[in-house]
XYZ file of C-alpha atoms in Angstrom:
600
model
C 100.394 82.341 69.290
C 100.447 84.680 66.380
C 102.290 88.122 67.065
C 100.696 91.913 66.079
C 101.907 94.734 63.637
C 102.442 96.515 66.900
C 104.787 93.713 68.268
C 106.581 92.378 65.306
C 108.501 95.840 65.039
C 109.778 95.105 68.190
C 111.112 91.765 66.636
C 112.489 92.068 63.427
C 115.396 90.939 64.124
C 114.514 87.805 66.482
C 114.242 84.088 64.362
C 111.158 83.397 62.104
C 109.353 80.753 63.047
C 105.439 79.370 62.034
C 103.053 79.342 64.948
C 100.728 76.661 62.900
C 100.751 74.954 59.799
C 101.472 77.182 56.839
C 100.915 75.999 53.210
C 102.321 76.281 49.512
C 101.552 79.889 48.229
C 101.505 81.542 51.537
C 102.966 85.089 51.226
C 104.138 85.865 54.736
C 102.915 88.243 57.329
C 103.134 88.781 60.984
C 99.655 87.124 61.506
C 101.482 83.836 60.396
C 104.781 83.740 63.147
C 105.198 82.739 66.187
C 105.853 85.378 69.230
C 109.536 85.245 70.143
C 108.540 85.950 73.640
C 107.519 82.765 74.046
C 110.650 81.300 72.863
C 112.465 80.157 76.115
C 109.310 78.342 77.265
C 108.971 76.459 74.472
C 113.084 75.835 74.295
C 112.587 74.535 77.726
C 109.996 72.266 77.166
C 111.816 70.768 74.124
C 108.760 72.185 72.211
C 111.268 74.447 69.656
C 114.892 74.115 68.513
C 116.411 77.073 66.903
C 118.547 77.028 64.230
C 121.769 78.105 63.030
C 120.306 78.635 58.940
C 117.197 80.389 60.275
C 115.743 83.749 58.886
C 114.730 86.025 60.858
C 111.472 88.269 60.776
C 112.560 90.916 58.336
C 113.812 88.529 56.004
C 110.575 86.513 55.723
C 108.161 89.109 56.011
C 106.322 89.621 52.262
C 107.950 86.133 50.921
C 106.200 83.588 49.220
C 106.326 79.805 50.857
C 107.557 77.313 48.080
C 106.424 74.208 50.140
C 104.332 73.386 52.799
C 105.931 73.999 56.232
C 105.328 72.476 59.968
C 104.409 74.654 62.926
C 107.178 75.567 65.754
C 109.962 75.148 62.322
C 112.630 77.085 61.751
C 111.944 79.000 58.259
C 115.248 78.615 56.084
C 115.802 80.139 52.711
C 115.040 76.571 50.657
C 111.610 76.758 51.229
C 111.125 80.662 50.130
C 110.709 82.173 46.959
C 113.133 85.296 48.026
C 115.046 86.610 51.056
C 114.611 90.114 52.130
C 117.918 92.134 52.218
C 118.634 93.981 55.293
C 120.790 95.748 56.601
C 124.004 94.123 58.536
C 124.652 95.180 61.755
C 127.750 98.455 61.772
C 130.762 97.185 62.672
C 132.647 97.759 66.025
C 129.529 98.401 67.654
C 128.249 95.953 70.349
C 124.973 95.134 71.429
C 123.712 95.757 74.709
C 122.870 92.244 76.249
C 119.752 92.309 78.062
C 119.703 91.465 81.848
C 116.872 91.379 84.016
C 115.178 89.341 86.116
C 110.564 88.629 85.278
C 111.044 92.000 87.548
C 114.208 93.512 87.156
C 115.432 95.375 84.765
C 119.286 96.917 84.456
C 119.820 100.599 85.979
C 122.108 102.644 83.743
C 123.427 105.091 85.845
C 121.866 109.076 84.027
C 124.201 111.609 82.781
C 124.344 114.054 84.990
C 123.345 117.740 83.908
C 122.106 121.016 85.257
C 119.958 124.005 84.116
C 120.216 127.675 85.154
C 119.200 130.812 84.552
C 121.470 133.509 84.196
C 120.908 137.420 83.943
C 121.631 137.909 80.588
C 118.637 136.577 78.998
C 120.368 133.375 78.562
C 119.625 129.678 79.986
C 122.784 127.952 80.598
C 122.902 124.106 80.239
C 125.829 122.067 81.098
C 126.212 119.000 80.992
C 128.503 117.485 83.142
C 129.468 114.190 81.909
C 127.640 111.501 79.650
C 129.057 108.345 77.489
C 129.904 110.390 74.314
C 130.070 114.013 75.585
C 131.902 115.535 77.910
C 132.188 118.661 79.353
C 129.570 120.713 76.792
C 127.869 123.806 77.868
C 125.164 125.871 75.758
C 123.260 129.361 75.720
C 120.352 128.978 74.791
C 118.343 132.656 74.476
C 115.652 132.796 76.932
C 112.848 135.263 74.886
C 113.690 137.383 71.794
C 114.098 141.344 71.933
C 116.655 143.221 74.265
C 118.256 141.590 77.110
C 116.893 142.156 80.284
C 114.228 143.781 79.352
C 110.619 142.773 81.097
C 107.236 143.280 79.779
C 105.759 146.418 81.190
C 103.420 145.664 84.300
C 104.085 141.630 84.086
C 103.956 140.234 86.762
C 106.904 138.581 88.926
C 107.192 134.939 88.008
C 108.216 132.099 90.400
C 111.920 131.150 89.633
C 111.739 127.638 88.964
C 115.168 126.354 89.746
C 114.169 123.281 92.567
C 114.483 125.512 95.518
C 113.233 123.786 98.378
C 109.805 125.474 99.917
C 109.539 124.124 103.162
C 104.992 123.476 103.840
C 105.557 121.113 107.135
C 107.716 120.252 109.622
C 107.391 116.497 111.912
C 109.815 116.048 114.406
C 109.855 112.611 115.753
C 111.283 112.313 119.128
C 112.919 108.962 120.007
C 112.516 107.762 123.645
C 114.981 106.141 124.795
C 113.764 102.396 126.579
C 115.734 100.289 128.072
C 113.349 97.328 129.588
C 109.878 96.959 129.648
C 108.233 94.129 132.031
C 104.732 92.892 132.977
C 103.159 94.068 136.085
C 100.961 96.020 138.308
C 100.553 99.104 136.570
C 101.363 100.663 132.855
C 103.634 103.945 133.275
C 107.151 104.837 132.149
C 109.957 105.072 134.792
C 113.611 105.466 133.723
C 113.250 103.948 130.690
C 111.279 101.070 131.702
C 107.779 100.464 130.264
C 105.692 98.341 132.692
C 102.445 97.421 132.054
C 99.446 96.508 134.003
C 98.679 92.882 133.827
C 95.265 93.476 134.124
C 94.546 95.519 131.243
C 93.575 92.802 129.175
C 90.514 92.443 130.856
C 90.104 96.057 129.786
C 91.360 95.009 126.547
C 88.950 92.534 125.985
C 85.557 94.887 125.601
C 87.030 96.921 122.427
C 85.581 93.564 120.722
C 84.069 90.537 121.779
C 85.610 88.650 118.875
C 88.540 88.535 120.751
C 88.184 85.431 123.304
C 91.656 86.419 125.286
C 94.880 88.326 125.190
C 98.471 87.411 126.609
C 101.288 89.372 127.001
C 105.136 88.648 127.416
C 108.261 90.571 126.760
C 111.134 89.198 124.643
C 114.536 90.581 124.929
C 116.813 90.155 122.062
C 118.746 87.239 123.404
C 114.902 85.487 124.586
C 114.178 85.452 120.780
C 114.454 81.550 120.017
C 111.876 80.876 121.401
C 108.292 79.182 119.618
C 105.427 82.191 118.329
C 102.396 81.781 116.384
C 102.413 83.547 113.121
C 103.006 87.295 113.113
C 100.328 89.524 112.281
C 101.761 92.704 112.524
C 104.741 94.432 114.334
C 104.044 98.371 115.521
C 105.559 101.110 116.804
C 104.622 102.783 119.833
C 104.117 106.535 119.105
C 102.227 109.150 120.220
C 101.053 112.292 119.247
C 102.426 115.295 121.493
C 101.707 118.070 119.440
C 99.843 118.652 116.115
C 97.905 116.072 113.815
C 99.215 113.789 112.007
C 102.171 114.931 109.638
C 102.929 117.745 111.481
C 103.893 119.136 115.317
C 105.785 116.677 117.478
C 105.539 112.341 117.426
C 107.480 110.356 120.741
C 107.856 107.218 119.693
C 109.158 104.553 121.785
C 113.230 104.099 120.800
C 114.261 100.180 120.967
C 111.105 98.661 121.637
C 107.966 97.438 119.457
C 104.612 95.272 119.790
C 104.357 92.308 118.334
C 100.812 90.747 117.558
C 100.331 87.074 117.156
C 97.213 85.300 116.498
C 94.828 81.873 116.308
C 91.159 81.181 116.698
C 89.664 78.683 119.461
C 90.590 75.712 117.034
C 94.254 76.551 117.536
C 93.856 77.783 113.275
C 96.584 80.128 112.354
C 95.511 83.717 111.690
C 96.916 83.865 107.879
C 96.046 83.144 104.310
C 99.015 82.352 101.878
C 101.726 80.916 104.893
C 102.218 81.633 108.309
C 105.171 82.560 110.635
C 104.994 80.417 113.110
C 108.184 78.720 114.655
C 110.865 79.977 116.246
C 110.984 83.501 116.445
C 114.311 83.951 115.297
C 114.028 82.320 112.440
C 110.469 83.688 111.412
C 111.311 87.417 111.124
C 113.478 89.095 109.500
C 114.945 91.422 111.530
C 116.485 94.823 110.411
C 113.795 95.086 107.565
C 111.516 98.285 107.413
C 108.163 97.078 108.950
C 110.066 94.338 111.349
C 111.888 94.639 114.935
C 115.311 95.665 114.631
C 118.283 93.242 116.154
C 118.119 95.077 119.415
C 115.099 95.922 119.832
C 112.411 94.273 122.934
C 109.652 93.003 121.751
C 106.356 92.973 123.254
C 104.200 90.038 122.640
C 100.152 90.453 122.635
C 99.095 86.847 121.421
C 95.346 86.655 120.887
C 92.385 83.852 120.268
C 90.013 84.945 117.969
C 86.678 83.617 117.532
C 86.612 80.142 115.916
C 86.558 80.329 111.843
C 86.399 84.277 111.954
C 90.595 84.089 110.868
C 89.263 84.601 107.249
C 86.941 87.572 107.608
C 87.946 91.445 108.013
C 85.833 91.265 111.472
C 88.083 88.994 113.152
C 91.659 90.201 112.527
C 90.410 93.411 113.356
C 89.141 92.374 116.660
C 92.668 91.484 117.171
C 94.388 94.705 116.090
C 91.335 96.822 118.211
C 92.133 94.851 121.453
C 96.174 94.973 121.245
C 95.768 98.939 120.155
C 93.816 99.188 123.741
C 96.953 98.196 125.267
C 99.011 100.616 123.062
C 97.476 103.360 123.560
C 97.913 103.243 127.559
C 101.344 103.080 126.903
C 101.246 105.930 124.334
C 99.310 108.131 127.157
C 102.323 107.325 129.415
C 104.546 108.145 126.642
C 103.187 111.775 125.947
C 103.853 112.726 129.975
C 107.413 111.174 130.170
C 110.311 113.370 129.583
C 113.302 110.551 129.358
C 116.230 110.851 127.166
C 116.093 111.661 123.263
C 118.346 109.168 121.416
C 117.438 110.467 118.751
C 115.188 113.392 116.299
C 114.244 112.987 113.069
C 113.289 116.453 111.133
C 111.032 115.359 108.213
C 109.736 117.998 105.652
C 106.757 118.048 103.012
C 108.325 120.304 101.248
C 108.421 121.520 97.323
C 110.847 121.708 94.801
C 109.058 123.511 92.131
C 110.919 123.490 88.008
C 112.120 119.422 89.241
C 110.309 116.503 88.212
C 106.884 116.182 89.805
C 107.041 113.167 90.743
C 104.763 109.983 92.977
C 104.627 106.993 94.870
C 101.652 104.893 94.666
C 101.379 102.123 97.188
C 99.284 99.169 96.224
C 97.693 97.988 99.305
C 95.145 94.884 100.195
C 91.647 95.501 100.020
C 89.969 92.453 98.609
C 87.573 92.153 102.003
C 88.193 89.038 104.221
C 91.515 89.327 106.213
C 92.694 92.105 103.647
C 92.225 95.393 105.096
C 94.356 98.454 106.138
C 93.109 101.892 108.471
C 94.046 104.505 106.985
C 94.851 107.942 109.064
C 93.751 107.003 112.904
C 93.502 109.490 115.508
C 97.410 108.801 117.016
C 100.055 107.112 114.835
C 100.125 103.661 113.567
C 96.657 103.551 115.752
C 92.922 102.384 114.913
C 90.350 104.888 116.297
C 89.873 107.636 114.309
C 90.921 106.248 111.034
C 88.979 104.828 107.961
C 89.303 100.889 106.718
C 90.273 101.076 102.392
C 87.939 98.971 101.732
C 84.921 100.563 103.345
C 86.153 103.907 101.583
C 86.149 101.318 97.908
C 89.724 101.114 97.603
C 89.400 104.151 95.474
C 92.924 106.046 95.631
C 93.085 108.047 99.172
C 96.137 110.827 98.421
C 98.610 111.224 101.752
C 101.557 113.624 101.958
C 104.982 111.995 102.860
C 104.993 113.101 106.523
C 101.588 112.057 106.796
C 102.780 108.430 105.740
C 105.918 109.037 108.168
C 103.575 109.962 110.945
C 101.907 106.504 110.748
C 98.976 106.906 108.888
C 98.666 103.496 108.358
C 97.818 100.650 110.213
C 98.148 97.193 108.651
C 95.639 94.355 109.112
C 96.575 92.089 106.374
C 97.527 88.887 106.647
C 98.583 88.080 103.411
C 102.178 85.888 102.755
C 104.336 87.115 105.609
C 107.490 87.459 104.056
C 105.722 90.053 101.061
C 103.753 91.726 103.963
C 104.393 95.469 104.888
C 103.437 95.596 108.453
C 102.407 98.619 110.483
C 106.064 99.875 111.174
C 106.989 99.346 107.230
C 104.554 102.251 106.450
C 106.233 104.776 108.966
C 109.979 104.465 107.771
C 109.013 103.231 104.121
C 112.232 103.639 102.135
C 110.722 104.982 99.237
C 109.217 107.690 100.846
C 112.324 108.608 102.275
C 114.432 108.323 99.341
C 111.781 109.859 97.462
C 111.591 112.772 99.879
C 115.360 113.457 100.479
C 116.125 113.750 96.922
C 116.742 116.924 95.684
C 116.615 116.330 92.335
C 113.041 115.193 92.329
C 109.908 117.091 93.271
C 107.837 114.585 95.404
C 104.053 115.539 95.108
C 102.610 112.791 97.504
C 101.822 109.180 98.315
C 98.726 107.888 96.515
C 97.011 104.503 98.453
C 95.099 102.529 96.234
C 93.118 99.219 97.318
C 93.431 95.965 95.369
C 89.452 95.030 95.403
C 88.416 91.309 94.849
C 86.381 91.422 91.918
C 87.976 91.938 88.405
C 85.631 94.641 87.243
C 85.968 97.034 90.544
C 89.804 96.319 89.981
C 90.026 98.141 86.878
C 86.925 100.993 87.973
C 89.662 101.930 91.166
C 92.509 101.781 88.997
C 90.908 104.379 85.983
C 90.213 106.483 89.020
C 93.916 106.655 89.952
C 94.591 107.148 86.069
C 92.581 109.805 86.149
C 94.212 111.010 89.542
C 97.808 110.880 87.531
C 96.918 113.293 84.683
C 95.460 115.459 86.877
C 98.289 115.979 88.785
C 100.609 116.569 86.000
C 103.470 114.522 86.912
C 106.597 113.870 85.520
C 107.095 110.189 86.614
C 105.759 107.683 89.362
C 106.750 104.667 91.043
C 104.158 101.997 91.819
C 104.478 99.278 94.259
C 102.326 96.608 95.940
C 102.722 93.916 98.923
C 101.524 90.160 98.220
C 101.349 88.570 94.390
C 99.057 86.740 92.267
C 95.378 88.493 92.791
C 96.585 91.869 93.425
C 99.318 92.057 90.472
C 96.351 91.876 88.007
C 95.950 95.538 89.725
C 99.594 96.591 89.750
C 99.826 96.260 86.107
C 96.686 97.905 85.508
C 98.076 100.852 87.293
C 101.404 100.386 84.991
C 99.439 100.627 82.162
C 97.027 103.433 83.207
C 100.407 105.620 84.113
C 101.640 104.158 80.645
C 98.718 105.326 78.817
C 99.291 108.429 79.821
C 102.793 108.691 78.914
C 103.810 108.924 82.200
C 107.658 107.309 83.070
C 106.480 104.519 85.362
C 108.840 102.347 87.418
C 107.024 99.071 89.412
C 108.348 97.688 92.387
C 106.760 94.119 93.620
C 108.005 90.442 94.479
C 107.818 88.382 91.804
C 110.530 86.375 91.618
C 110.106 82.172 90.568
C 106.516 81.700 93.101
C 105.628 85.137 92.217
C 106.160 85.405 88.596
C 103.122 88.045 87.088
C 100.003 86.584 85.715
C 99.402 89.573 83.561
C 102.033 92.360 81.907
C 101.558 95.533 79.469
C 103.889 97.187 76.904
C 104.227 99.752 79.992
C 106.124 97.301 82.289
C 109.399 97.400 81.164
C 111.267 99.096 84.076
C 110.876 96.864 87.528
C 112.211 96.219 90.189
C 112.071 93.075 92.017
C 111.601 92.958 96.224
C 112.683 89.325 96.290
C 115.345 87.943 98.830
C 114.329 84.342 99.004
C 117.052 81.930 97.267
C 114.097 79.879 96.113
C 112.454 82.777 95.007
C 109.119 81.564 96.981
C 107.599 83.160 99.577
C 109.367 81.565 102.516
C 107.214 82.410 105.788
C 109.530 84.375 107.131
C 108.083 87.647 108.259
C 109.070 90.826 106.773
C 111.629 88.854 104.215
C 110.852 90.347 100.413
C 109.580 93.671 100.909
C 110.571 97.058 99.828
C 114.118 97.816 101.442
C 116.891 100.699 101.159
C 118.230 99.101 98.016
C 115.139 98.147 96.528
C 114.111 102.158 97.128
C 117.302 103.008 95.711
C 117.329 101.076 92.661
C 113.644 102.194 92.038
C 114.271 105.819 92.228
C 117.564 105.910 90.028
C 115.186 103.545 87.678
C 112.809 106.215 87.520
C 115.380 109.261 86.934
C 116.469 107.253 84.159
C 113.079 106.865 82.498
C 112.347 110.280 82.735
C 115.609 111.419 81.171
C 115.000 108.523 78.534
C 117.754 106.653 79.035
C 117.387 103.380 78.251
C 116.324 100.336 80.655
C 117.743 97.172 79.394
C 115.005 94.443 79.201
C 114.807 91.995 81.218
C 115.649 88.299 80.667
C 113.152 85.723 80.599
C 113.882 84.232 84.241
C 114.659 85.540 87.516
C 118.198 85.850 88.355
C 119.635 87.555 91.613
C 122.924 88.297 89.913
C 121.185 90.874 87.883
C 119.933 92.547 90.795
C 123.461 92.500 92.369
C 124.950 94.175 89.103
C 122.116 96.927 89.216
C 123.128 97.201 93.134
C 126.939 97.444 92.364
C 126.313 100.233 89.563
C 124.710 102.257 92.428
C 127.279 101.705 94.709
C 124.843 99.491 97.227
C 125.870 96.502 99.384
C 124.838 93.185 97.692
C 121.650 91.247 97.524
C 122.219 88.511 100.493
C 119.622 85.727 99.822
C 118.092 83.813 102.909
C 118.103 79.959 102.545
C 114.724 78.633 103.797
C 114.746 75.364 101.956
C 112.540 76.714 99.893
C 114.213 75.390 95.680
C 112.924 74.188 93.326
C-alpha cells in the first residue's frame, strides 16, 4: 500500500522499498513506496527482508530507476540514476528508541514549572527543573506603562492562579457491616443486614421477564464455590440527604450485591465470554467495579425469559428485580445509625488559570444487552434514571461527584474481564485522579454511547466534537469498556478531539485479542487497560479495566501532551514490559499479569 505526502514526512528516514512493480524511467515519488508501517507484518510473514545496502526515503525520493525493479525489494543505489545527499545524523546524540505497546505509549515524566503574579507588574516564571535547564527564572512585564497602575473604572479581574473554588460538597458515609444473612425480615441490626426471604415474590412483579430470583450470602472464605456468569456487582447506597452529587450518601462498608444470570434454557446471560466457574477464580477482586478481598457478597441469581439474554428487555428485567431487593435494604440503610468506618469528602470544585481539562467515558449503547441508566433516583439505582440508548447515545455531560454519587448503573454484558460494572462507575480512578489533582482544572465527565450502526456512530461522536470546542478545553482523556465494535467509536472521538487540536490521551484494552480495527494520526498517546498474560479477554470478571495505575499513567500522559513533551511511539506489538517501565517512571507498583491459559 502506497504511502501519502502527509505520511512520507513522517518517514524519511525509514528504508525505501516498492509497493508494486516499478519500471525503467520511473522518477520516484511517495505514490510509488511502500508504507513502513506495515513493515513488521510483512517481516513476520516472510513477505519482506530488509537490507543492510538499502536507501532510505529521502535518498530515493526524485531519482530516476535505471532498471526495472520487483515489488516488496529493497531499492539499492545500482539500480538509480543518483542518490540524494542528506544530512548524517550529529554526533553524540542518541535516538530515542520507541517503546510502546498497539496501546501504550512511553510517559516522560514533565518538567516541572510554575507561574505567578507578582505586584510589580511582573509575571514570574520559574522553572524548576527540566533535562537541559535548571534552575531559570524570568520577568516577564505584565502590560506596558507605569507599574501598578490600573485603568481608571476597570473592573476587578478574577486572579487566575488555580485557586480551588469549592461548587459542591458529597460526603459519603461508610456503614460499617459485619454479616448479612437470609431470613424473615430485611432491616439492619448491629451491623447485620438480614433480609426477608420472601421479598422475591415482591421482587418478581417489577418485570415479568424475570421467571425467579435466589438469594445467598458468600463470605470471603465461602468464595470457591460454582456461580453463573456475573452481570454486575453494586454497591448498596442510599441517599440521606440531597440529590445526587451533593448532601449526604450511606453506603454499605464491606458488603456488595452480586447479580448472576441465565434464561429457562440454562443459556448464559453474556455476549463475548462469560464468568461462570468458580467464584474465586472468575473475579477479580480488589479492582474498581469488583468486590474487594473482604468484602460479603450477596448473591441475587436470576432466570430470565428463554432467548430474551440478547435483548436490552431481558437483562434489564434482571437488574429491575435485584434493584427491588436493594432498595429495601437502602430504606433500612437511611434509618440506621451504626458505626462510620469511614467518610469520604468529595468536591466539584474549580481551579480556574489550570488546564481545563475532561474525561469522556465511552460506554455501550449498541441496543441488545448493551445498555447503561444513567442518573436514577438513589445511587447506582434504576428508577428515576434514563437508558443511553433511548436518550441516542448522544453525549449526556455529568459532574465528577455526580459520577461518584452513582449515577450510573451498568447493564452490559459485554466481555467480563473489559466490563466496568456498576461499582466501577462510583470509585472510577480517573475521576478521582482527575479530581484530586491540583494542577489540572477538571470541567466534567462527558458519557457518550457506542450506537450499532456505523453512520449514527460518527453523527454521536461530531456531537461530542462539537461538545469539546465548546467547552474550550485544554486536554481530555477518552476511554471505553469492551473492543472491536465500539473502538471504531473511540477513535472517532480521538480524532474529533484531534481535529480540534485538542491534547487527547485514550485509555482502552487492546492488547493481542483486542488489537484496534481502526487508528488516526490523533492516536498517538494510549494507554493500554490490559492485565491478561495472553493479552485476550480471559472471562474473568473485572480483570482489564481502568485501575489506579492505568488512571495514573493516563493523567501524567495527558500533562505531558499538553506541555508538548514528547510521547514516544509505540512499537508495533503489545508488550507488558513497556507498561512496567511507564509504571516505574511514575513511581507505581508493577503490572502483575493473571495467567488464565489464555497464549497464543
Amino acid at each position: 500500500m502506497s504511502i501519502t505526502k502527509e505520511t512520507v514526512q513522517a518517514h524519511l528516514k525509514d528504508p525505501a522499498i516498492f509497493c508494486c512493480r516499478r519500471e525503467k524511467g520511473l522518477v520516484i515519488s511517495e505514490k510509488d513506496l511502500e508504507d513502513p508501517g506495515l513493515f513488521d507484518d510483512m517481516i513476520d510473514s516472510g513477505l519482506l527482508e530488509l537490507s543492510g545496502d538499502g536507501l532510505t526515503i529521502e535518498q530515493v525520493l526524485g531519482c530516476t530507476l535505471m532498471k526495472d525493479c520487483e515489488a516488496l525489494v529493497p531499492i539499492t543505489r545500482d539500480v538509480l540514476d543518483r542518490v540524494n545527499e542528506v544530512e548524517s545524523a550529529p554526533t553524540g546524540k542518541k535516538e530515542t528508541t520507541a517503546e510502546g505497546t498497539a496501546s501504550e505509549s512511553n510517559v516522560a515524566t514533565a518538567p516541572v514549572y510554575t507561574t505567578t503574579s507578582g505586584g510589580n507588574g511582573m509575571i514570574h516564571i520559574e522553572i524548576d527543573k527540566t533535562e537541559n535547564l535548571s534552575g531559570l527564572k524570568l520577568d516577564v512585564p505584565v502590560v506596558a506603562g507605569t507599574v501598578g497602575t490600573a485603568f481608571e473604572g476597570a473592573p476587578a479581574t478574577e486572579v487566575l492562579d488555580g485557586h480551588k473554588k469549592v461548587i459542591r460538597t458529597l460526603t459519603k458515609k461508610h456503614i460499617k457491616i459485619t454479616d448479612a444473612k437470609i431470613g424473615n425480615e430485611t432491616s439492619i441490626k448491629d451491623g447485620i443486614i438480614t433480609i426477608n426471604k420472601n421479598i422475591v415474590k415482591e421482587a418478581l412483579k417489577a418485570d415479568p421477564l424475570c421467571k425467579s430470583l435466589q438469594l445467598d450470602v458468600i463470605h470471603p472464605s465461602e468464595r470457591h464455590q460454582y456461580t453463573e456468569t456475573i452481570m454486575d456487582v453494586c454497591p448498596i447506597a442510599a441517599k440521606v440527604e440531597g440529590k445526587l452529587g451533593d448532601g449526604v450518601t450511606k453506603i454499605a462498608d464491606g458488603i456488595v450485591f452480586m447479580l448472576t444470570g441465565v434464561d429457562e434454557d440454562g443459556t448464559q446471560v453474556h455476549e463475548f465470554g462469560s464468568s461462570e466457574g468458580m467464584l474465586d477464580e472468575k473475579m477479580y477482586f480488589g479492582h474498581p467495579g469488583c468486590a474487594d478481598d473482604g468484602d460479603i457478597i450477596i448473591r441475587c441469581h436470576a432466570v430470565i425469559e428463554r432467548l430474551k439474554g440478547m435483548s436490552r428487555s431481558g437483562p434489564l428485567a434482571a437488574h429491575k428485580c435485584q434493584d427491588v431487593i436493594i432498595q429495601a435494604v437502602r430504606d433500612e440503610l437511611k434509618a440506621y445509625e451504626g458505626e462510620v468506618v469511614r467518610e469520604e469528602i468529595c468536591e466539584d470544585v474549580r481551579r480556574r488559570g489550570n488546564p481545563r481539562v475532561i474525561l469522556v467515558k465511552e460506554i455501550m449503547g449498541q441496543g441488545a444487552m448493551h445498555d447503561n441508566v444513567i442518573c436514577p433516583t438513589e445511587p447506582c439505582g434504576i428508577p428515576g434514571g434514563r437508558m443511553n440508548v433511548d436518550c441516542g447515545n448522544v453525549p449526556i455531560m455529568l459532574t465528577p461527584n455526580q459520577v461518584r454519587d452513582g449515577s450510573i448503573h451498568a447493564l452490559t454484558c459485554i466481555g467480563p474481564a473489559t466490563k466496568e460494572m456498576t461499582r466501577h462507575y462510583m470509585r472510577e480512578p480517573l475521576v478521582e485522579g482527575l479530581a484530586a489533582d491540583d494542577e489540572l482544572d477538571l470541567i466534567g465527565v462527558i458519557f457518550v454511547g457506542s450506537p450499532q450502526v456505523n453512520d449514527e456512530k460518527l453523527w454521536v461522536s461530531e456531537r461530542l466534537g462539537s461538545m469539546l470546542e465548546s467547552l474550550d478545553i485544554d486536554g481530555c482523556i477518552i476511554t471505553t469498556e469492551g473492543f472491536g465494535n465500539n473502538h471504531i467509536d473511540f477513535i472517532q472521538h480521538i480524532g474529533q478531539a484531534g481535529e480540534r487540536e485538542i491534547p487527547v490521551v485514550g485509555a482502552s484494552f487492546c492488547a493481542y485479542q483486542g488489537q484496534l480495527v481502526v487508528g488516526n494520526k490523533y492516536a498517538t498517546a494510549m494507554v493500554e487497560e490490559n492485565m491478561d498474560k495472553g493479552g485476550f479477554e480471559n472471562d474473568i470478571a473485572g480483570c482489564s479495566c481502568v485501575t489506579k495505575e492505568v488512571a495514573a499513567r493516563a493523567i501524567q500522559m495527558l500533562k505531558n501532551q499538553m506541555m508538548g513533551v514528547a510521547v514516544n511511539a509505540a512499537p508495533k506489538k503489545w508488550n507488558n514490559d513497556v507498561i512496567n517501565d511507564n509504571n516505574k517512571l511514575l513511581g507505581l507498583p508493577e503490572t502483575v499479569l493473571v495467567e488464565s491459559g489464555t497464549l497464543h
